Coordinates of C-alpha atoms in Angstrom, one line a residue:
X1 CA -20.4 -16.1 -206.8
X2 CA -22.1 -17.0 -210.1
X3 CA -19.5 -18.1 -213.4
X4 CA -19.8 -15.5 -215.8
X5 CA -18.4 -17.9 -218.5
X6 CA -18.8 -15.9 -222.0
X7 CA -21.5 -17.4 -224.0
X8 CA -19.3 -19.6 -227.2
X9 CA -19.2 -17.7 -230.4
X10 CA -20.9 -14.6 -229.0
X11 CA -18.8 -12.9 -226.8
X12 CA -17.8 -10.2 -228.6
X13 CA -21.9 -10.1 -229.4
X14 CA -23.0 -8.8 -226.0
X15 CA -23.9 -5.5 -224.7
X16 CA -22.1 -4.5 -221.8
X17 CA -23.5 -1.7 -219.6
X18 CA -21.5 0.0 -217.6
X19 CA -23.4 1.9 -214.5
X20 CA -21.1 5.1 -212.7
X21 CA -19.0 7.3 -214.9
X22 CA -16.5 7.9 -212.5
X23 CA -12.7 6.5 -212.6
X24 CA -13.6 3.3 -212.2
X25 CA -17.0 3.6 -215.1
X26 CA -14.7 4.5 -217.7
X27 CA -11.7 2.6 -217.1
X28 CA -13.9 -0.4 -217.8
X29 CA -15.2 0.8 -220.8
X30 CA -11.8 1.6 -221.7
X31 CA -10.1 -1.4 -220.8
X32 CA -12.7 -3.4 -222.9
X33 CA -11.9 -1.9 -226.0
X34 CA -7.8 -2.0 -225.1
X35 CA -8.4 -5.5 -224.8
X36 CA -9.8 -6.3 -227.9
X37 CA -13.7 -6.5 -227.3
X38 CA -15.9 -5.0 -230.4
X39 CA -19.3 -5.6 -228.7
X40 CA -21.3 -2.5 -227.8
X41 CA -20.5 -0.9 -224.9
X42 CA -22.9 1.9 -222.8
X43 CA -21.5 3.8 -220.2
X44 CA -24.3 5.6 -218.0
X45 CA -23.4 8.3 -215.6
X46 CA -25.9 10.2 -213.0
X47 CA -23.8 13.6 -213.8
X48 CA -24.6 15.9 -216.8
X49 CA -20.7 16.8 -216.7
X50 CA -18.0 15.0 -219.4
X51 CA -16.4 12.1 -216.8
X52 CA -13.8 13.7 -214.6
X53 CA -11.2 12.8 -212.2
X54 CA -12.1 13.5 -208.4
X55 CA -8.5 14.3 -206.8
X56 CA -8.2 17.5 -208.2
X57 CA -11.0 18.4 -206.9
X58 CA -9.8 19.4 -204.0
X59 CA -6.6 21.2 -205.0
X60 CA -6.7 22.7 -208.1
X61 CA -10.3 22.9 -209.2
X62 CA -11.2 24.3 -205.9
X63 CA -8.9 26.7 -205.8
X64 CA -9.4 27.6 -209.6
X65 CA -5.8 26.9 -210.4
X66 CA -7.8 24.7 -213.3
X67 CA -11.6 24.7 -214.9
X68 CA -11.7 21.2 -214.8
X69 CA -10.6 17.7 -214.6
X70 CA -12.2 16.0 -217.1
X71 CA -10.6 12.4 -218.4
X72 CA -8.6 12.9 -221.6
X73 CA -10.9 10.0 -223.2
X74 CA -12.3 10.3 -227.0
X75 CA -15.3 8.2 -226.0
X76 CA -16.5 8.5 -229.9
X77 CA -13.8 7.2 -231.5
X78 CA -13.9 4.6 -228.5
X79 CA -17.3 3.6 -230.1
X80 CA -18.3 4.0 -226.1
X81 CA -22.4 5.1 -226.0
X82 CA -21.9 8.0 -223.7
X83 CA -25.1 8.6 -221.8
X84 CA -24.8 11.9 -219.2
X85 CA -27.6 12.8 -216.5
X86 CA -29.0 9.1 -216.4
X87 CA -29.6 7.9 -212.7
X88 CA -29.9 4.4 -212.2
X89 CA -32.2 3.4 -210.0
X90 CA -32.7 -0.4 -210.0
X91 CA -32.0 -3.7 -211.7
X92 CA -33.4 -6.7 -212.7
X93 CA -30.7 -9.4 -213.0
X94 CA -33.8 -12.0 -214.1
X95 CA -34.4 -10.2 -217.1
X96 CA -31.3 -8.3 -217.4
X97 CA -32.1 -4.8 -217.6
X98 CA -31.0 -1.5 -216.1
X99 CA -33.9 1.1 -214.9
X100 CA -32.7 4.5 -215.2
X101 CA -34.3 7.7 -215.4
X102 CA -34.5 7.5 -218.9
X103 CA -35.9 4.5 -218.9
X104 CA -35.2 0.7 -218.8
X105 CA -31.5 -0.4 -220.6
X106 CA -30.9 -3.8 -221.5
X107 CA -27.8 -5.9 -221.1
X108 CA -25.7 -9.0 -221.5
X109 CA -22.9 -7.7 -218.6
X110 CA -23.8 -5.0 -216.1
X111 CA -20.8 -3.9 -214.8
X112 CA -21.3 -1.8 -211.2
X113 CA -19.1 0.8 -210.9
X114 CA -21.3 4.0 -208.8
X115 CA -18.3 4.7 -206.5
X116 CA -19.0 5.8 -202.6
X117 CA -20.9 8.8 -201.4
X118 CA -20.2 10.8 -198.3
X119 CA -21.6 10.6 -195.3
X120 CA -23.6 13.6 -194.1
X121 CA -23.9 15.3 -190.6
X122 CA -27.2 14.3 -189.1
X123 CA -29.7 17.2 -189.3
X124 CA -27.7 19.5 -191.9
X125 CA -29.5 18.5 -195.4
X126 CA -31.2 21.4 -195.9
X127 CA -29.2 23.8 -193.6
X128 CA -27.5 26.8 -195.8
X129 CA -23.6 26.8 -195.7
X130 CA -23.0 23.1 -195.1
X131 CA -21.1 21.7 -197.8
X132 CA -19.7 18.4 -199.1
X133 CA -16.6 17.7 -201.4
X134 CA -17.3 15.0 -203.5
X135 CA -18.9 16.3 -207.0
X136 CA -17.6 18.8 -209.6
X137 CA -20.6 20.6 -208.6
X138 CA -19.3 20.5 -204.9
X139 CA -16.2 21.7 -205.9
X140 CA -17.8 24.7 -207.9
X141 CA -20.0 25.8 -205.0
X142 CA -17.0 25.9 -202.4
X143 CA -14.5 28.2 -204.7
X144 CA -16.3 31.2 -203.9
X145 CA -16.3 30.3 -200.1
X146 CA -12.6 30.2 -200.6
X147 CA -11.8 33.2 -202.7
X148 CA -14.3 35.2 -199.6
X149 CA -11.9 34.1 -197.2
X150 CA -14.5 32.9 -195.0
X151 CA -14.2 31.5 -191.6
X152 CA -14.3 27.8 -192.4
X153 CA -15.0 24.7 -189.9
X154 CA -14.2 21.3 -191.6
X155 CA -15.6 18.3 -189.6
X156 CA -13.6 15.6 -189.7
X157 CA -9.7 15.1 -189.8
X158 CA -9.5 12.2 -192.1
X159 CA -7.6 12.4 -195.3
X160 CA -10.9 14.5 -197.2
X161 CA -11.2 17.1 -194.5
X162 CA -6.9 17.5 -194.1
X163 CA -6.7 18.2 -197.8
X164 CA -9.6 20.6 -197.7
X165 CA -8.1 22.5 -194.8
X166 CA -4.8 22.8 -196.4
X167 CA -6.6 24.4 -199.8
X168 CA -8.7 26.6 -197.9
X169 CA -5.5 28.1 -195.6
X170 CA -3.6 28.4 -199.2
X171 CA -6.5 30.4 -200.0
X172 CA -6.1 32.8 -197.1
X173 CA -9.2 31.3 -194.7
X174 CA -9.4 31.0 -191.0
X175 CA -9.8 27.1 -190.4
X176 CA -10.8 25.2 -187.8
X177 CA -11.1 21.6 -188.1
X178 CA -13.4 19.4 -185.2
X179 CA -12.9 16.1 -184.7
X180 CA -14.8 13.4 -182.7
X181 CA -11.9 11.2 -182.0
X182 CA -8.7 12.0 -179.9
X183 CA -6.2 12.3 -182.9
X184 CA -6.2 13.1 -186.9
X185 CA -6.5 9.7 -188.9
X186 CA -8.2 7.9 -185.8
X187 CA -9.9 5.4 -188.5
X188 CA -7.0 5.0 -190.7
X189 CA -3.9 4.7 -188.7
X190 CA -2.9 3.9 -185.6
X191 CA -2.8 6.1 -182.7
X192 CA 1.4 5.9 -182.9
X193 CA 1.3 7.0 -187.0
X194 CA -1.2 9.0 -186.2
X195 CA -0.5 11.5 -183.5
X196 CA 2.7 12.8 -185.2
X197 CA 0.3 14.8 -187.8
X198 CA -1.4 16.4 -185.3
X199 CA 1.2 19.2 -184.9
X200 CA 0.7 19.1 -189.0
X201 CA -2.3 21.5 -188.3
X202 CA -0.6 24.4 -185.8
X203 CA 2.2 24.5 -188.2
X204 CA -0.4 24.9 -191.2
X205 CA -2.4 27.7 -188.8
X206 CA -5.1 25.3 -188.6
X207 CA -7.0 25.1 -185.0
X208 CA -7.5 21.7 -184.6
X209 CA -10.5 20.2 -182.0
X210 CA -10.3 16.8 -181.0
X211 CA -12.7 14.7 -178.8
X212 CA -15.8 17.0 -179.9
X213 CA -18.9 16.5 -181.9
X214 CA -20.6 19.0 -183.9
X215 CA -24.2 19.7 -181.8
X216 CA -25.8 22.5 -184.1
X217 CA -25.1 24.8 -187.1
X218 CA -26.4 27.6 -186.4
X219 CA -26.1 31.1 -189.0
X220 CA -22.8 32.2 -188.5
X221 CA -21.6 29.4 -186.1
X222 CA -20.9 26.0 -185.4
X223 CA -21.8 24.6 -181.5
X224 CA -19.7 21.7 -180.5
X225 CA -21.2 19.5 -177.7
X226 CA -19.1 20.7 -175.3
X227 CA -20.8 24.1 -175.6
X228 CA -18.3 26.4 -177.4
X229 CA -19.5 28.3 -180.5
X230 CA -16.9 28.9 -183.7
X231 CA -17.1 31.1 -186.1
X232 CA -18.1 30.0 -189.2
X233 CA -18.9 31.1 -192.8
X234 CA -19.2 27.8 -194.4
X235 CA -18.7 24.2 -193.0
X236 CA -17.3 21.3 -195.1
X237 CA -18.2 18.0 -193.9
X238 CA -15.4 15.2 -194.3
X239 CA -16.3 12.0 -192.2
X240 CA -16.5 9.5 -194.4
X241 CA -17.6 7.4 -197.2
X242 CA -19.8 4.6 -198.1
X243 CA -20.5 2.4 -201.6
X244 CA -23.6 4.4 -203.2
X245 CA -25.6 0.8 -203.7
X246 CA -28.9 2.4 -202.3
X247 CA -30.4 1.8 -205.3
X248 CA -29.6 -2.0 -205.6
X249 CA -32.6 -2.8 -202.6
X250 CA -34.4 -5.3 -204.0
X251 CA -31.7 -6.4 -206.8
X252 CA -31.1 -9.9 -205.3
X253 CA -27.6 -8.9 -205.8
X254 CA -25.7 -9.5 -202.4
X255 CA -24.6 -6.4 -200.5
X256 CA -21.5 -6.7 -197.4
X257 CA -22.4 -5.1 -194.1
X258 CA -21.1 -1.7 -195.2
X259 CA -23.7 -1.5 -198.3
X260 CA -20.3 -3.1 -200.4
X261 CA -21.2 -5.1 -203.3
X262 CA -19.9 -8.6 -202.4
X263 CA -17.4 -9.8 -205.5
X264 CA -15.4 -12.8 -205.9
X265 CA -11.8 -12.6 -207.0
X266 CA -12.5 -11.7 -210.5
X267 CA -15.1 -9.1 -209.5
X268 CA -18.3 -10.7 -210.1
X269 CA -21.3 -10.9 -208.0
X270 CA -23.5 -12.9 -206.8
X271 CA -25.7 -12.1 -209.8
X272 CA -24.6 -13.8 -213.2
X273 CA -23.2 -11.5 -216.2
X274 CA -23.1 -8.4 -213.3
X275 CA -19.7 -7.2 -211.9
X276 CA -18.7 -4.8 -209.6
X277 CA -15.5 -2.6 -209.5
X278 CA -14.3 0.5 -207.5
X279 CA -15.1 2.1 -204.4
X280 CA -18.4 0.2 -204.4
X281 CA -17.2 -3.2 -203.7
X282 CA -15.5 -5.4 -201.7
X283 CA -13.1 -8.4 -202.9
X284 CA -11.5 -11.4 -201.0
X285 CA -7.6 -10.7 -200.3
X286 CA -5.3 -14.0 -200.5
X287 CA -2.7 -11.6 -199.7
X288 CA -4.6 -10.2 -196.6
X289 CA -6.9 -13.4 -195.9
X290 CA -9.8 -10.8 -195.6
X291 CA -12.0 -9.1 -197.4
X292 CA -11.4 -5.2 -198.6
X293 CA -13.3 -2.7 -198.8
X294 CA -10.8 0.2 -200.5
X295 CA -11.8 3.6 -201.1
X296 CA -9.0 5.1 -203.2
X297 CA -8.0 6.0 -206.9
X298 CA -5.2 3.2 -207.7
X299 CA -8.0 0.7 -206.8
X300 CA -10.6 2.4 -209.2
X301 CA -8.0 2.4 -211.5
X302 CA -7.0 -1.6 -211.5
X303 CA -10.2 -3.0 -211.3
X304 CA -11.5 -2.7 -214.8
X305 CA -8.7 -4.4 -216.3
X306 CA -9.9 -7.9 -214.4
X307 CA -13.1 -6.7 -215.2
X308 CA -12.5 -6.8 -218.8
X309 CA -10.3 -9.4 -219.0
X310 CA -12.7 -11.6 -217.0
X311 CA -15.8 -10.7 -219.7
X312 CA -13.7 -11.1 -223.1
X313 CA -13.0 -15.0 -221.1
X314 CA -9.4 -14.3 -220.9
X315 CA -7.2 -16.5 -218.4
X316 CA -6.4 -13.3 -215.7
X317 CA -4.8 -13.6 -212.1
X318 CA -7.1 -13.5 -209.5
X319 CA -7.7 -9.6 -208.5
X320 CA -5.3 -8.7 -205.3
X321 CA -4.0 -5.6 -205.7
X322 CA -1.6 -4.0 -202.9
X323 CA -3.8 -0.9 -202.0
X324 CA -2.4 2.1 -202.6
X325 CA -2.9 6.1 -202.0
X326 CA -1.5 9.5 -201.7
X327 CA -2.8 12.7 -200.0
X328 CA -1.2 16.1 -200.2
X329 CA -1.9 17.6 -197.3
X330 CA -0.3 20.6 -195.0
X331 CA 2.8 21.1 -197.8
X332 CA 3.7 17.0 -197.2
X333 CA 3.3 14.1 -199.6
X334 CA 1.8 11.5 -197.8
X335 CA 1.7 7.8 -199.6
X336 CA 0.4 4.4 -198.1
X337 CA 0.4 1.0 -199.7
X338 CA -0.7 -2.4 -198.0
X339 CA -2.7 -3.1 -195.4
X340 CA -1.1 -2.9 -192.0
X341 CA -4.1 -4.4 -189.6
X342 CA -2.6 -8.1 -189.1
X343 CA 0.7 -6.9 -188.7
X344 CA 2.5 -8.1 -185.5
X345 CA 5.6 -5.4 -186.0
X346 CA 6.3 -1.5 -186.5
X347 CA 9.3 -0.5 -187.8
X348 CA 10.3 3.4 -187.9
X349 CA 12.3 4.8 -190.3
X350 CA 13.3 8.4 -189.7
X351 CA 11.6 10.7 -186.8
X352 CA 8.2 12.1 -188.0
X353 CA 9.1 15.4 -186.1
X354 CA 11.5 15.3 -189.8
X355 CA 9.6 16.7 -192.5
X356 CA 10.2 12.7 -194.3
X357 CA 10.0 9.6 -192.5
X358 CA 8.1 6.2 -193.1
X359 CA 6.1 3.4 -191.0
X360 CA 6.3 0.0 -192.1
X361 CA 4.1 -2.7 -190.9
X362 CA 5.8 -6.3 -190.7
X363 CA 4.1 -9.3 -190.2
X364 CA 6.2 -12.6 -189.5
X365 CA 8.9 -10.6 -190.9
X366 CA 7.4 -10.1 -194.2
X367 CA 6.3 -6.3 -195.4
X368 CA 2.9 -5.9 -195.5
X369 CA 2.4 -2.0 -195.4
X370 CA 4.0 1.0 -195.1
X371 CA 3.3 4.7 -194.5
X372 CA 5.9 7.1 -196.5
X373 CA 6.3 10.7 -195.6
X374 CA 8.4 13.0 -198.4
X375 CA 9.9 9.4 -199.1
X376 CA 8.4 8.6 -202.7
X377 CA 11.7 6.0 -203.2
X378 CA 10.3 4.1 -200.0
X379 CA 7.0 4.0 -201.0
X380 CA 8.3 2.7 -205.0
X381 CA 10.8 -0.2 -203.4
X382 CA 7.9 -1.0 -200.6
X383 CA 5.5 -1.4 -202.8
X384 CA 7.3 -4.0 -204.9
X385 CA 8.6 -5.9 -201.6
X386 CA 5.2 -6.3 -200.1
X387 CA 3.4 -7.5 -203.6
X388 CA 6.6 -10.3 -203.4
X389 CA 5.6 -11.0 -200.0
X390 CA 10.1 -10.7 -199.0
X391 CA 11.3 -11.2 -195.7
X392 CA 12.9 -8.1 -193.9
X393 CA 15.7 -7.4 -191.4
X394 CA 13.8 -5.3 -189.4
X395 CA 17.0 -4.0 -187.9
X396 CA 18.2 -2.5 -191.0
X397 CA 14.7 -0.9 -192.1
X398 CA 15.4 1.1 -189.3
X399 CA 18.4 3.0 -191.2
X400 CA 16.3 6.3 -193.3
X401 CA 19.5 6.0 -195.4
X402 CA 19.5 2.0 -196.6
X403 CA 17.3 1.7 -199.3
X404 CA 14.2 -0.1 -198.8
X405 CA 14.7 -3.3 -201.3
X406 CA 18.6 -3.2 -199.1
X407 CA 17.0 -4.6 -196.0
X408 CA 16.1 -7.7 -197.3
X409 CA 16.5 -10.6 -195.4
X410 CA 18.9 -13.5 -196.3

């Protein structure tokens, strides 16, 4: 990756541009001035709405419990050039400018930060009644399908697509939820975590499909390839995410095999003076010895304060956060941190036909993830062991009633 070594005696000189005005957007911008930079700083976002927060989106904004979610940020008094309904569509690292709708930007530090956009069913574009969740806008369009009481299908039983099911049975809507793998989760967690939540849905009065596809939307219905037809009013699509770097073709800036922006450990690219932070980008893992690609709110959150650190030339830890998330889903409280794919033990604690129980991952006897279930305290302690990389008893993180940090190892 290219040094992004601040310029001596101009640093706080430059123009940093910051592209997405999601989490991740304006936590840079943010971060920067909490850190003591005074240069100018744009932030450019493709929305015409004020910067908003996306979990809410599918709990209380779509069930118009609140208007809004909009960040409690005075961008004006921030001194932060606030520019609304500006796509990006290309840069030019050579002669470093932004091009955007409204035409091109300059900069000294580009900072990347457009976030992930879903994944759509093949063939559904421009079919009436299909619907994402993934925009204020989406969220506005779906509250009326909700307060109708319509028929819903979701497709897909990931975290996006358990959440939505959970609002729209709140709001009194017949749900079914098809999904191509055998069990909820299937890309997530393993098929041992992951089958307890299945009986999640019958308890909710959610129909759940597994091992279908989705052939055709038809008015009215949704035909699954094994040739049943469901009902259906609306049809929310949850199956996933990718970084929304489309518009970097041609950039020179290097892109990972799932469109990620390819960062080194202080989040910058290959380009010099551009970083990348949030869902769009990947990062190397000295804790994980691998690269991650993490699609969640802590990580949106954390990144900008490397970011900024790194641009104001500040000595900073390398950037290796413990990833961390939460989903509220079927009246639990579901919270993961780590990353559980090297691990070489499970470790149980509790039965998951309880409503709270926890999963942790152990690798050479060291905690590297777990899964908490109504257990917030385990989730807390976990998080703390893992980033200290401590040896466990694994026989004592069996006992629900030891606290976590109490099965240390000697």
């Amino acid at each position: 990756m290219s040094e992004q070594t601040p310029p001596e005696g101009t640093g706080q000189e430059r123009r940093v541009v910051v592209v997405g005005a999601g989490m991740a957007g304006v936590q840079t911008a943010v971060a920067l001035r909490e850190q003591g930079f005074t240069g100018p700083v744009t932030l450019i976002g493709a929305e015409p709405h004020q910067p908003y927060d996306r979990p809410p989106l599918s709990k209380a904004v779509l069930l118009g419990t609140a208007e809004g979610s909009a960040f409690d940020v005075d961008f004006d008094s921030l001194d932060i050039d606030l520019r609304l309904g500006c796509e990006a569509f290309g840069v030019r690292p050579a002669d470093h400018e932004l091009d955007t709708a409204a035409g091109p930007v300059p900069y000294d530090v580009l900072v990347l930060a457009t976030g992930a956009e879903p994944v759509r069913l093949p063939g559904t574009d421009e079919t009436p009644g299909v619907h994402l969740l993934r925009t204020l806008d989406d969220a506005e369009r779906l509250r009326p399908v909700l307060a109708r009481q319509h028929d819903v299908v979701v497709v897909g039983a990931g975290w996006i697509g358990a959440e939505f099911a959970t609002a729209a049975r709140e709001a009194g809507c017949a749900v079914t939820v098809v999904e191509a793998a055998d069990r909820p989760l299937a890309g997530a967690l393993p098929a041992e975590v992951a089958a307890p939540m299945t009986a999640w849905y019958a308890d909710a009065g959610v129909s759940l499909r597994t091992g279908v596809r989705v052939a055709a939307v038809e008015p009215g219905a949704v035909v699954l390839d094994d040739g049943s037809r469901l009902p259906s009013g609306a049809v929310v699509v949850g199956i996933g995410a990718h970084p929304a770097t489309g518009w970097l073709a041609g950039s020179g800036i290097a892109l990972g095999a799932h469109g990620d922006v390819l960062a080194d450990d202080r989040l910058r690219t290959s380009a010099e003076d551009v970083y990348a932070v949030g869902d769009c980008t990947s990062f190397p893992s000295a804790r994980y010895a691998e690269r991650l690609l993490v699609h969640h709110w802590d990580n949106a959150l954390q990144g900008p304060r490397t970011v900024a650190a790194d641009i104001l030339g500040e000595e900073a830890a390398p950037y290796d956060p413990v990833p961390y998330f939460w989903s509220e889903q079927f009246g639990r409280f579901v919270q993961y941190a780590g990353h559980h794919v090297a691990a070489d033990r499970t470790v149980w604690r509790g039965d998951p036909a309880d409503p709270a129980w926890t999963v942790c991952w152990l690798r050479e006897d060291r905690l590297v993830a777990l899964l908490a279930v109504g257990r917030p305290r385990d989730l807390a302690q976990g998080k703390r062991l893992i980033e200290a990389a401590r040896r466990m008893d694994a026989e004592a993180l069996t006992d629900p009633a030891l606290p976590l940090k109490q099965a240390v190892a000697e």
